[in-house]
CSV table of C-alpha atoms in Angstrom, one decimal:
chain,number,residue,atom,x,y,z
O,222,UNK,CA,-24.5,-28.6,-29.4
O,223,UNK,CA,-27.6,-30.4,-30.1
O,224,UNK,CA,-25.9,-32.5,-32.8
O,225,UNK,CA,-23.5,-33.7,-30.1
O,226,UNK,CA,-26.4,-34.8,-27.8
O,227,UNK,CA,-28.1,-36.5,-30.6
O,228,UNK,CA,-24.7,-38.2,-31.5
O,229,UNK,CA,-24.2,-39.3,-27.9
O,230,UNK,CA,-27.8,-40.6,-27.6
O,231,UNK,CA,-26.9,-42.6,-30.8
O,232,UNK,CA,-23.9,-44.4,-29.3
O,233,UNK,CA,-24.7,-47.9,-28.0
O,234,UNK,CA,-21.3,-49.1,-26.6
O,235,UNK,CA,-21.2,-46.6,-23.7
O,236,UNK,CA,-22.6,-47.9,-20.4
O,237,UNK,CA,-26.0,-46.5,-19.3
O,238,UNK,CA,-24.7,-44.8,-16.2
O,239,UNK,CA,-21.9,-42.8,-18.2
O,240,UNK,CA,-24.3,-42.2,-20.9
O,241,UNK,CA,-26.6,-40.3,-18.7
O,242,UNK,CA,-23.8,-38.4,-17.2
O,243,UNK,CA,-22.4,-37.5,-20.6
O,244,UNK,CA,-25.9,-36.3,-21.7
O,245,UNK,CA,-26.4,-34.3,-18.5
O,246,UNK,CA,-22.9,-32.5,-19.1
O,247,UNK,CA,-23.9,-32.1,-22.8
O,248,UNK,CA,-27.3,-30.5,-21.9
O,249,UNK,CA,-25.6,-28.4,-19.3
O,250,UNK,CA,-23.0,-27.1,-21.6
O,251,UNK,CA,-25.7,-26.3,-24.1
O,252,UNK,CA,-27.8,-24.2,-21.4
O,253,UNK,CA,-24.6,-22.5,-20.3
O,254,UNK,CA,-23.9,-21.5,-24.0
O,255,UNK,CA,-27.4,-20.1,-24.2
O,256,UNK,CA,-26.9,-18.1,-20.9
O,257,UNK,CA,-23.5,-16.8,-22.2
O,258,UNK,CA,-25.1,-15.6,-25.5
O,259,UNK,CA,-27.9,-13.9,-23.6
O,260,UNK,CA,-25.4,-12.1,-21.3
O,261,UNK,CA,-23.4,-10.8,-24.3
O,262,UNK,CA,-26.7,-9.5,-25.9
O,263,UNK,CA,-27.6,-7.8,-22.9
O,264,UNK,CA,-24.3,-6.3,-22.4
O,265,UNK,CA,-24.4,-5.0,-26.2
O,266,UNK,CA,-27.8,-3.4,-25.4
O,267,UNK,CA,-26.2,-1.7,-22.2
O,268,UNK,CA,-23.2,-0.5,-24.2
O,269,UNK,CA,-25.7,1.0,-27.0
O,270,UNK,CA,-27.7,2.7,-24.4
O,271,UNK,CA,-24.7,4.1,-22.6
O,272,UNK,CA,-23.4,5.5,-25.9
O,273,UNK,CA,-26.9,7.1,-26.8
O,274,UNK,CA,-26.9,8.6,-23.3
O,275,UNK,CA,-23.4,10.0,-23.8
O,276,UNK,CA,-24.5,11.4,-27.1
O,277,UNK,CA,-27.6,13.0,-25.6
O,278,UNK,CA,-25.7,14.4,-22.7
O,279,UNK,CA,-23.3,16.0,-25.2
O,280,UNK,CA,-26.1,17.3,-27.3
O,281,UNK,CA,-27.7,18.8,-24.3
O,282,UNK,CA,-24.4,20.5,-23.2
O,283,UNK,CA,-24.1,21.9,-26.5
O,284,UNK,CA,-27.5,23.3,-26.5
O,285,UNK,CA,-27.0,24.7,-23.1
O,286,UNK,CA,-23.9,26.5,-24.2
O,287,UNK,CA,-25.8,27.9,-27.1
O,288,UNK,CA,-28.5,29.3,-24.9
O,289,UNK,CA,-26.0,30.8,-22.5
O,290,UNK,CA,-24.4,32.6,-25.4
O,291,UNK,CA,-27.8,34.0,-26.5
O,292,UNK,CA,-28.6,35.2,-23.0
O,293,UNK,CA,-25.2,36.8,-22.7
O,294,UNK,CA,-25.7,38.4,-26.0
O,295,UNK,CA,-29.1,39.9,-24.9
O,296,UNK,CA,-27.7,41.1,-21.8
O,297,UNK,CA,-25.0,43.1,-23.7
């Protein structure tokens, strides 16, 4: 994206008013892309945390069942 911004700055035949608008749009698009990438990164982190939590819950369920079985064996 920065290459496009520099390319636009290098153009000399575009009127100054339009050049300003084009540069603003290019910079805005660059910022939006950075925001999108950050949101995607945060989403990946959240998905990983969710998966880890699911795995931990399953581990705890299994451990709980194992302990219940041992208690039942001791009662018999």
